[in-house]
Short mmCIF file of C-alpha atoms in Angstrom, two decimals:
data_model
loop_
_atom_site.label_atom_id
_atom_site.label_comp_id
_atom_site.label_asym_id
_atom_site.label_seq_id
_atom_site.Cartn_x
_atom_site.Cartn_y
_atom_site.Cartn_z
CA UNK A 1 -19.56 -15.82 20.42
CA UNK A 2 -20.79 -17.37 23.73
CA UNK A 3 -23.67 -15.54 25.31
CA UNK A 4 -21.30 -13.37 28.31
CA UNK A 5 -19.50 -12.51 25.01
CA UNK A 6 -22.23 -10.86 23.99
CA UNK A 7 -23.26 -9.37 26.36
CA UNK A 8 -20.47 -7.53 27.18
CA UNK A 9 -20.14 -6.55 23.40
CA UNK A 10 -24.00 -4.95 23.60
CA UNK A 11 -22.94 -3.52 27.07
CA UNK A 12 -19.68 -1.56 25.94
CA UNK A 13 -21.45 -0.45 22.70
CA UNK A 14 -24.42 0.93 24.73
CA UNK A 15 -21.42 2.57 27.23
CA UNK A 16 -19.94 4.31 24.05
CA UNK A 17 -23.41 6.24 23.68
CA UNK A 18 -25.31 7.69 21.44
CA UNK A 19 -23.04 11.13 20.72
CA UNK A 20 -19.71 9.45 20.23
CA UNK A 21 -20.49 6.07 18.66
CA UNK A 22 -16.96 5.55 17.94
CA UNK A 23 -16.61 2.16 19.18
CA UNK A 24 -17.30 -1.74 20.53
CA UNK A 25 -15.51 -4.07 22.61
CA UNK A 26 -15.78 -7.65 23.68
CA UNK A 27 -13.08 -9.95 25.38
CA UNK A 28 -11.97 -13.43 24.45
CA UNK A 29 -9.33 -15.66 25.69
CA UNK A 30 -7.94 -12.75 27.73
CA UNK A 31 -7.66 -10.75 24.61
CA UNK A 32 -9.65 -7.80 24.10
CA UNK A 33 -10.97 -7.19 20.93
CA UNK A 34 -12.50 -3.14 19.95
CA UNK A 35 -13.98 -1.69 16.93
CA UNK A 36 -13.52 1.31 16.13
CA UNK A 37 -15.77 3.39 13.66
CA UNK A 38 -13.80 6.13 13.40
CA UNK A 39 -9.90 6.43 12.39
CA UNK A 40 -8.85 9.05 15.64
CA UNK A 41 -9.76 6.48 18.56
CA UNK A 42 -7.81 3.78 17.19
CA UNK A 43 -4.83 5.96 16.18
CA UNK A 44 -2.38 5.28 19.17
CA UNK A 45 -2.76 1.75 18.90
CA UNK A 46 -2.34 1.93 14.93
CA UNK A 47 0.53 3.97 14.80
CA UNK A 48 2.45 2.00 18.07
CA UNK A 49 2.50 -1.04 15.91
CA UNK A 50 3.14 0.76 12.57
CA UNK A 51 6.37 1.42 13.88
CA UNK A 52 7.48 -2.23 14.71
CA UNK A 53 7.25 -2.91 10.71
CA UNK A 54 5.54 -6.08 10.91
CA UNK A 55 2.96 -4.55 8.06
CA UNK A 56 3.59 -3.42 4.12
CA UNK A 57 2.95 0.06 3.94
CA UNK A 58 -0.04 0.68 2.77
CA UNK A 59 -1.61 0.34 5.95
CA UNK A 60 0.69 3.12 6.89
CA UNK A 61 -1.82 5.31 8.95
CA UNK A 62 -1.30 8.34 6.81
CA UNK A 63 -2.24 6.58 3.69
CA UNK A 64 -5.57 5.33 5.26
CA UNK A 65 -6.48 7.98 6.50
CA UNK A 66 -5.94 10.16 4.00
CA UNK A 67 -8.09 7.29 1.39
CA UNK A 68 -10.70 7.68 4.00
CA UNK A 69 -10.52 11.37 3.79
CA UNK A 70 -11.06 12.14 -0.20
CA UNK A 71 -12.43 8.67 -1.24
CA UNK A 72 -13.78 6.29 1.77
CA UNK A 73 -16.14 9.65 3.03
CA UNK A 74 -17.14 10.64 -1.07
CA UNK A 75 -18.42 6.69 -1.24
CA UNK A 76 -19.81 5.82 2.18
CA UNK A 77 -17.72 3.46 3.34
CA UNK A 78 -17.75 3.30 7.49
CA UNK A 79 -14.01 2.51 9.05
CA UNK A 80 -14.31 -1.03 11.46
CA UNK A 81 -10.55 -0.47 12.67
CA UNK A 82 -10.00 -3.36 14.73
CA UNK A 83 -7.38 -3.08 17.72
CA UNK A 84 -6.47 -6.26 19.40
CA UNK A 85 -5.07 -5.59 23.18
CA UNK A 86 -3.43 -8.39 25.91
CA UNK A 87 -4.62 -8.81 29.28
CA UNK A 88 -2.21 -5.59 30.00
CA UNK A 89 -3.38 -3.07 27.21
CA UNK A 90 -0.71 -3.83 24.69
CA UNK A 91 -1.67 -4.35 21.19
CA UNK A 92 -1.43 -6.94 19.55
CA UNK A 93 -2.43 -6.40 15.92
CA UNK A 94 -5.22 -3.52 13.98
CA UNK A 95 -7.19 -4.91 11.27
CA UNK A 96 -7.89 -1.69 9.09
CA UNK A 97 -10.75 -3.05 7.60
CA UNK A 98 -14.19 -1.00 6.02
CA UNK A 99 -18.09 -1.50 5.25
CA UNK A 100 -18.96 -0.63 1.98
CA UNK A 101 -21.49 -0.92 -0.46
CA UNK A 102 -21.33 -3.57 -3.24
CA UNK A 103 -24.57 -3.58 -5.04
CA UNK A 104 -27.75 -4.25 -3.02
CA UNK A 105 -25.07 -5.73 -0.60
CA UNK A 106 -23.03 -4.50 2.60
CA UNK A 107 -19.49 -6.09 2.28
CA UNK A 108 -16.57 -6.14 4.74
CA UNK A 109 -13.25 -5.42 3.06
CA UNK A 110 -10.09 -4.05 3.81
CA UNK A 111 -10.21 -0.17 4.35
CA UNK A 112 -8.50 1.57 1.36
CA UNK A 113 -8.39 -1.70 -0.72
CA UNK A 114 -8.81 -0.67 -4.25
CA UNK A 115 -5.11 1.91 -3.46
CA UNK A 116 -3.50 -0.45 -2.19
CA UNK A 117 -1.47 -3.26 -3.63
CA UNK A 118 -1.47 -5.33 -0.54
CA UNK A 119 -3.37 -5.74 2.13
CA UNK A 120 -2.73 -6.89 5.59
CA UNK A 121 -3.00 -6.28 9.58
CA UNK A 122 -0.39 -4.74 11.35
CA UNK A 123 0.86 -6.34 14.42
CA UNK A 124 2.96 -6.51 16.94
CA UNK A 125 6.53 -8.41 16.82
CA UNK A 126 5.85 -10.92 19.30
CA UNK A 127 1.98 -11.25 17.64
CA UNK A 128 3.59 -14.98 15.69
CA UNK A 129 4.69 -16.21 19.42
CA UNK A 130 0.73 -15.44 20.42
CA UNK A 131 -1.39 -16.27 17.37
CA UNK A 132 -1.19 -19.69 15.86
CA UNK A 133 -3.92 -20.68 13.33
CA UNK A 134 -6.30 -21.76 15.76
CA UNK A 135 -6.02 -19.13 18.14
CA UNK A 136 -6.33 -16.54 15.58
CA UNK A 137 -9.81 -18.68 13.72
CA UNK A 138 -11.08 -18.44 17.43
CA UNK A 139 -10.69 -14.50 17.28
CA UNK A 140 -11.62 -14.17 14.09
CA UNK A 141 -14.93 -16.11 14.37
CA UNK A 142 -15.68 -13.79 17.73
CA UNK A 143 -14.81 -11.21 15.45
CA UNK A 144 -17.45 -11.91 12.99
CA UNK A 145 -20.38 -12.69 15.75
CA UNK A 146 -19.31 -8.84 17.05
CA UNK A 147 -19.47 -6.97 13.57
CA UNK A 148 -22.59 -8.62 12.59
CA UNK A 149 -24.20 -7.92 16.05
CA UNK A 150 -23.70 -3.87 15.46
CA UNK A 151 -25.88 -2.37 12.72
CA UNK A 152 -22.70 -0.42 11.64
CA UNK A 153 -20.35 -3.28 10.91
CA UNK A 154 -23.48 -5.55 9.80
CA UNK A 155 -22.35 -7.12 6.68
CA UNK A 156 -23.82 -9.42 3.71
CA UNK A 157 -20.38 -10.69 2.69
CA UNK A 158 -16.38 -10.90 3.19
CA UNK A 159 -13.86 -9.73 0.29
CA UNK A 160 -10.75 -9.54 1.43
CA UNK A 161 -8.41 -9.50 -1.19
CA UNK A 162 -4.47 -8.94 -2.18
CA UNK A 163 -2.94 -10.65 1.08
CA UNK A 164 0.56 -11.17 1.00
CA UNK A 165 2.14 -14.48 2.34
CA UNK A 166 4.31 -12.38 5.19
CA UNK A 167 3.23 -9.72 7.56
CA UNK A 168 6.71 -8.47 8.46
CA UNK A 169 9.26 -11.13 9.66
CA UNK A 170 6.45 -13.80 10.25
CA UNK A 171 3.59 -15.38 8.03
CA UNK A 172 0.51 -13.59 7.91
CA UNK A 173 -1.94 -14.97 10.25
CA UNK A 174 -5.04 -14.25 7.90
CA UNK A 175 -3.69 -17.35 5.63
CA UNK A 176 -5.27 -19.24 8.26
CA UNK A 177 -8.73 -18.06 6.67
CA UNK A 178 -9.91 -19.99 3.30
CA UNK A 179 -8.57 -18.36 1.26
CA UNK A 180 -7.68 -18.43 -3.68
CA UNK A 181 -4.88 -16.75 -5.01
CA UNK A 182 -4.96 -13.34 -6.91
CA UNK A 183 -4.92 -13.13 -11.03
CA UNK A 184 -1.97 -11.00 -10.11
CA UNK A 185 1.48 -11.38 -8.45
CA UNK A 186 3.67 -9.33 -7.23
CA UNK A 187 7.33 -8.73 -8.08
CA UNK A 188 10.36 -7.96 -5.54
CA UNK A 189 13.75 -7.67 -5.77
CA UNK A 190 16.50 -7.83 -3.14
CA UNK A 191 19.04 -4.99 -4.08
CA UNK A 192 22.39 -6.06 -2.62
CA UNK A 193 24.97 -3.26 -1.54
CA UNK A 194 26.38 -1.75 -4.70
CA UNK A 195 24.67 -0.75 -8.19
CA UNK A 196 26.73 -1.87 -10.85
CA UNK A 197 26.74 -4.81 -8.91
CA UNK A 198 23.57 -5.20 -9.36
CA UNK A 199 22.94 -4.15 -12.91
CA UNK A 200 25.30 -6.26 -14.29
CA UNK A 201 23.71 -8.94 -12.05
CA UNK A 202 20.38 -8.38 -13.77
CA UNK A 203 20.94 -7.10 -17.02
CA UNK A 204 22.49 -8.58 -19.68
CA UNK A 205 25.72 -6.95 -21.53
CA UNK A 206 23.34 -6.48 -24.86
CA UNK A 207 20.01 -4.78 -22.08
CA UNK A 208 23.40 -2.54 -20.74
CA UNK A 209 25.09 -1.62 -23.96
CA UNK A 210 21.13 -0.64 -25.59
CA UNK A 211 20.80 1.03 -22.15
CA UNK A 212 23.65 3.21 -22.25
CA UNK A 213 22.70 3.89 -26.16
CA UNK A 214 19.28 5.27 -25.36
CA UNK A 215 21.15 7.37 -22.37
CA UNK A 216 23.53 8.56 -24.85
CA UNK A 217 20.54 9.97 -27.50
CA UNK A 218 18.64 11.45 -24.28
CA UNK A 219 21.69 13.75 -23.31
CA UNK A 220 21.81 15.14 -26.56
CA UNK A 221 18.75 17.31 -25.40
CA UNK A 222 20.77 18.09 -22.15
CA UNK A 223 21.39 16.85 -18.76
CA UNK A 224 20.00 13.25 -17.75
CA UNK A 225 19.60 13.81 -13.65
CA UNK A 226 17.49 12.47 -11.34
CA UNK A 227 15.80 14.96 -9.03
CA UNK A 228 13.59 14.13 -6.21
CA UNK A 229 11.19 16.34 -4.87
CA UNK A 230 12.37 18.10 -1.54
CA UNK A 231 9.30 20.32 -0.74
CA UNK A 232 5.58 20.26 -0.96
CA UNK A 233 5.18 22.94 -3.47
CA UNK A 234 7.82 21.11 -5.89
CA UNK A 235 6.08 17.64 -5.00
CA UNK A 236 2.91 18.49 -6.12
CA UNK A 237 4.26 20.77 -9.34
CA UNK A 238 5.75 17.03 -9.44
CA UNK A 239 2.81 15.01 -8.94
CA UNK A 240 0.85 17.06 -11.55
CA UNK A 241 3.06 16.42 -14.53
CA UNK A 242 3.13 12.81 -13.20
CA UNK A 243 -1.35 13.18 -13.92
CA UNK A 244 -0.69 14.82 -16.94
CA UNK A 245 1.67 12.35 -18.77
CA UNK A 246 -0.45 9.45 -17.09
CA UNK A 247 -3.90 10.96 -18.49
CA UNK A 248 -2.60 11.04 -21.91
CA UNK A 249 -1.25 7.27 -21.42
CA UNK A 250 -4.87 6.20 -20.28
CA UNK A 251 -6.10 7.90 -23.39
CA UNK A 252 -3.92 6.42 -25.77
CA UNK A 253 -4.59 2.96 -24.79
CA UNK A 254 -8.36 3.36 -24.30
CA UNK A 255 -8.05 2.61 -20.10
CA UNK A 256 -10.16 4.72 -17.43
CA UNK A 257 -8.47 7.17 -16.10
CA UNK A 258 -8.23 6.49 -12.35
CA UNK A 259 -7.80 10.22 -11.62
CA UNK A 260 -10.89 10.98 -12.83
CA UNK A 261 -12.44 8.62 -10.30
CA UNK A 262 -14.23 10.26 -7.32
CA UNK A 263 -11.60 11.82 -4.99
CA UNK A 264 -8.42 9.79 -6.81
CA UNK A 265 -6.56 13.28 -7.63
CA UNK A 266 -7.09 14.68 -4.09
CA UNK A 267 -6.35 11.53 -2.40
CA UNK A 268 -2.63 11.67 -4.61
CA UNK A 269 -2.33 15.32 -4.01
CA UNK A 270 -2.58 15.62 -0.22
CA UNK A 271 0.14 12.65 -0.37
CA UNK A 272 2.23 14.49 -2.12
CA UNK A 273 1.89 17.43 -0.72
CA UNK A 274 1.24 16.61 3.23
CA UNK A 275 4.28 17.57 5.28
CA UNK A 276 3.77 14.57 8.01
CA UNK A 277 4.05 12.11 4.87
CA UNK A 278 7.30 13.32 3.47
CA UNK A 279 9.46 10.56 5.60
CA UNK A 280 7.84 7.66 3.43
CA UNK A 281 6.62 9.56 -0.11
CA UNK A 282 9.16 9.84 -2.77
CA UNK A 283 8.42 11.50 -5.60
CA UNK A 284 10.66 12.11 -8.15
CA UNK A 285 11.45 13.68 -12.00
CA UNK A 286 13.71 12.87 -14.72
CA UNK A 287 15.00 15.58 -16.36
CA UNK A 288 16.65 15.98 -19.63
CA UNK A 289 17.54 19.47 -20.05
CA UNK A 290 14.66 21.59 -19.23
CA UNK A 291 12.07 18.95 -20.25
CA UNK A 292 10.60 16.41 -17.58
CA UNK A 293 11.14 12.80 -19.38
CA UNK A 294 9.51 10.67 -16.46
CA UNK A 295 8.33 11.20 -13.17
CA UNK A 296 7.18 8.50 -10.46
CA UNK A 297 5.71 8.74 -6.69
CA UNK A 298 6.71 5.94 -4.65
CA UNK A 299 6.87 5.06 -1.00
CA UNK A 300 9.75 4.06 1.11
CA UNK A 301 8.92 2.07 4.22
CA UNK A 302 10.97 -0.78 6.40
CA UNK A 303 13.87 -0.54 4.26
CA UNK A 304 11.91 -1.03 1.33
CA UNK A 305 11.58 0.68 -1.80
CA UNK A 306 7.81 0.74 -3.17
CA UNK A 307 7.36 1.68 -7.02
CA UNK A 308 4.11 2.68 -7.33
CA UNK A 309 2.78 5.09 -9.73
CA UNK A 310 4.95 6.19 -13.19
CA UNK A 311 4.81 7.75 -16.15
CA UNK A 312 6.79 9.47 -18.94
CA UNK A 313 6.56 11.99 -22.06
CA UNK A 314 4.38 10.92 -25.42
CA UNK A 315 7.16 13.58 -27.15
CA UNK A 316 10.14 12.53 -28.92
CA UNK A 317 12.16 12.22 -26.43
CA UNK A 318 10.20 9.09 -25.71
CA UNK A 319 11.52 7.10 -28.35
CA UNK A 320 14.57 6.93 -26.30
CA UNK A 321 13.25 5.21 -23.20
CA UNK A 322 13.01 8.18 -20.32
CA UNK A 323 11.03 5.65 -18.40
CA UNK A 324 13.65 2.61 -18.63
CA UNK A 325 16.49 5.32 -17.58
CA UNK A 326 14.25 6.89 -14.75
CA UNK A 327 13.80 3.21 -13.60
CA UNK A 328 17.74 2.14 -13.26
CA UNK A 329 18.08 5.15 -11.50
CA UNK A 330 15.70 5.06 -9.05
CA UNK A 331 17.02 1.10 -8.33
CA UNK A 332 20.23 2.98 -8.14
CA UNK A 333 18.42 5.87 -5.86
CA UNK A 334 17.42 2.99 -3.07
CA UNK A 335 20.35 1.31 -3.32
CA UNK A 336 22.76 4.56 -2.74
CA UNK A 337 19.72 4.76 0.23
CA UNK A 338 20.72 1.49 2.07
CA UNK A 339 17.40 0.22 1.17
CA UNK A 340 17.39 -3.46 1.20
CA UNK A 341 14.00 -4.05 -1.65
CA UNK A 342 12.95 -2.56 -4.22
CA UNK A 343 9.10 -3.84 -4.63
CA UNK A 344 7.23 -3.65 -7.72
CA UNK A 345 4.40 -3.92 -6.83
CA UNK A 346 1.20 -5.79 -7.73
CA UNK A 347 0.79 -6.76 -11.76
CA UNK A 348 2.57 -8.81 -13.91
CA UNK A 349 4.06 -6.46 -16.52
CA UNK A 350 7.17 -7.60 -18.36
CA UNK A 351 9.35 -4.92 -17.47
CA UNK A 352 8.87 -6.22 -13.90
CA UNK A 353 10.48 -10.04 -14.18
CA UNK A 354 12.98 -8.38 -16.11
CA UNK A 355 14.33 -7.70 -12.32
CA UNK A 356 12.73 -9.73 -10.16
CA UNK A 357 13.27 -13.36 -10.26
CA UNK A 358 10.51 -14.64 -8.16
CA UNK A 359 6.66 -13.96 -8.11
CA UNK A 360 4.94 -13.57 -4.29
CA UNK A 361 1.86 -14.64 -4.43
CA UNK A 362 -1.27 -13.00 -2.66
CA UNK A 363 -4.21 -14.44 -1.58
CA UNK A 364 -8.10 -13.47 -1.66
CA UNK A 365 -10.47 -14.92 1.14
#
């Protein structure tokens, strides 16, 4: 950062003052970079780009905020939204990212990283037109000189991990960083127009024919239906069977149960249960007869279909695959949706390039 830079960084952070401490700002190349320490100040800027789609979405501002709410606040980790403006105010792309501690060690990261399966900036749909490599190195390196010159975003080290290869439409500008891949992948699938279609697309005759079998054994305990959850109160009633049947998996296989981890349930529950989230949080149930099989909570964002947390019954009913039926029909569920993707998400489970036939790679910096 040249000197002026600087400068005007100190000056605007000294202009914030003591009582709101909120935020810094410096200017570069005409574009105006601001920090922002706490998630309200950059909101409007956040949520103007959110709705352009050039983002995944988990840096939907609801799921952020409510991470920061029940986990970021419970650990100490300080927001450092940053909000990139033109010469006439407009943004151009937020960087959610976070200070945390990691050890004896202050480390910038993404905000919310460890809940979210990717992570990325949101920006703006002309952003590719304005930010080549080297233009977005430049800010970033200003970037840097700026955090490290405020003892709130002071930092010993950089993790940013999980980036996908596309923000939106156009490649993700933070490629231009250094960066490894991820252990992990993560597995899409286009869903075409019409779902037996598409099953017979993916599945073989024999994976149908066992399918239908398994179907077949479940209904002899009563009525196989999907139901998704159209209120709070049933969402979270939902939710908690969905903790329940998950618990017991974590137990069986000797894993950590990540509701047990410091504000994990809460963070899930006022998800499922927050009325200004219900546009993008599905949550659903299988139910055969008057048992619940399966259940799942996943996300719907950009015509895309996000699979992200499932379970299903230890009982006997789950020798016939609840969870393989509650699958097909929530491909079937985003299909009948005019969704265009169904993601599955980070991990490389089996089930998962059963459908998908290409891995998208992410990359750490």
């Amino acid at each position: 950062m040249a000197h002026a830079d600087l400068a005007i960084a100190e000056h605007a952070f000294r202009r914030v003052g003591s009582s709101a401490r909120v935020s810094a700002t410096a200017m570069s190349g005409g574009i105006e970079l601001t920090v922002h320490y706490e998630l309200a100040t950059s909101e409007s800027a956040w949520r103007e780009l959110q709705a352009q789609n050039q983002c995944t979405v988990f840096q939907h501002f609801e799921w952020l905020s409510a991470w920061q709410r029940h986990v970021g606040v419970l650990t100490g980790v300080t927001p450092c939204v940053v909000v990139a403006r033109d010469a006439k105010g407009h943004p151009i792309f937020v960087l959610p990212l976070a200070i945390q501690q990691a050890g004896f060690a202050r480390e910038l990261t993404w905000l919310g990283s460890e809940l979210c399966d990717y992570n990325a900036p949101l920006f703006a749909k002309d952003a590719a037109s304005r930010l080549d490599a080297a233009t977005f190195m430049s800010l970033w390196e200003q970037l840097i000189e700026q955090l490290q010159a405020d003892p709130r975003s002071r930092h010993d080290l950089i993790r940013l991990e999980k980036m996908p290869p596309m923000a939106g439409a156009s490649r993700n500008p933070m490629l231009a960083l250094p960066t490894s891949l991820n252990p992990s992948g993560s597995y899409v699938t286009p869903l075409g127009q019409n779902w037996e279609e598409f099953y017979k697309a993916k599945r073989s005759s024999t994976t149908r024919r066992r399918d239908r079998s398994k179907r077949s054994h479940l209904s002899e305990s009563g009525e196989v239906k999907l139901v998704s959850a159209e209120s709070a109160d049933d969402a979270l009633a939902t939710l908690n069977i969905l903790v329940e049947q998950k618990t017991a998996s974590f137990a069986r296989q000797g894993i950590g149960n990540i509701f047990a981890r410091p504000g994990y349930l809460e963070f899930y529950q006022d998800i499922a249960g927050n009325p200004v989230a219900r546009d993008f949080v599905h949550i659903s149930r299988l139910e055969v007869g008057k048992e619940i099989a399966a259940t799942n909570l996943g996300l719907v964002f950009a015509g895309s279909y996000y699979h992200v947390l499932a379970s299903y019954t230890s009982g006997p009913l789950a020798h016939w695959g609840p969870g393989a039926a509650h699958l097909n029909d929530l491909l079937r569920y985003a299909i009948e949706r005019g969704l265009s993707v169904f993601e599955f998400t980070m991990g490389d489970e089996r089930y998962k390039r059963d459908w998908c036939d290409d891995v998208q790679m992410l990359h750490d910096h």
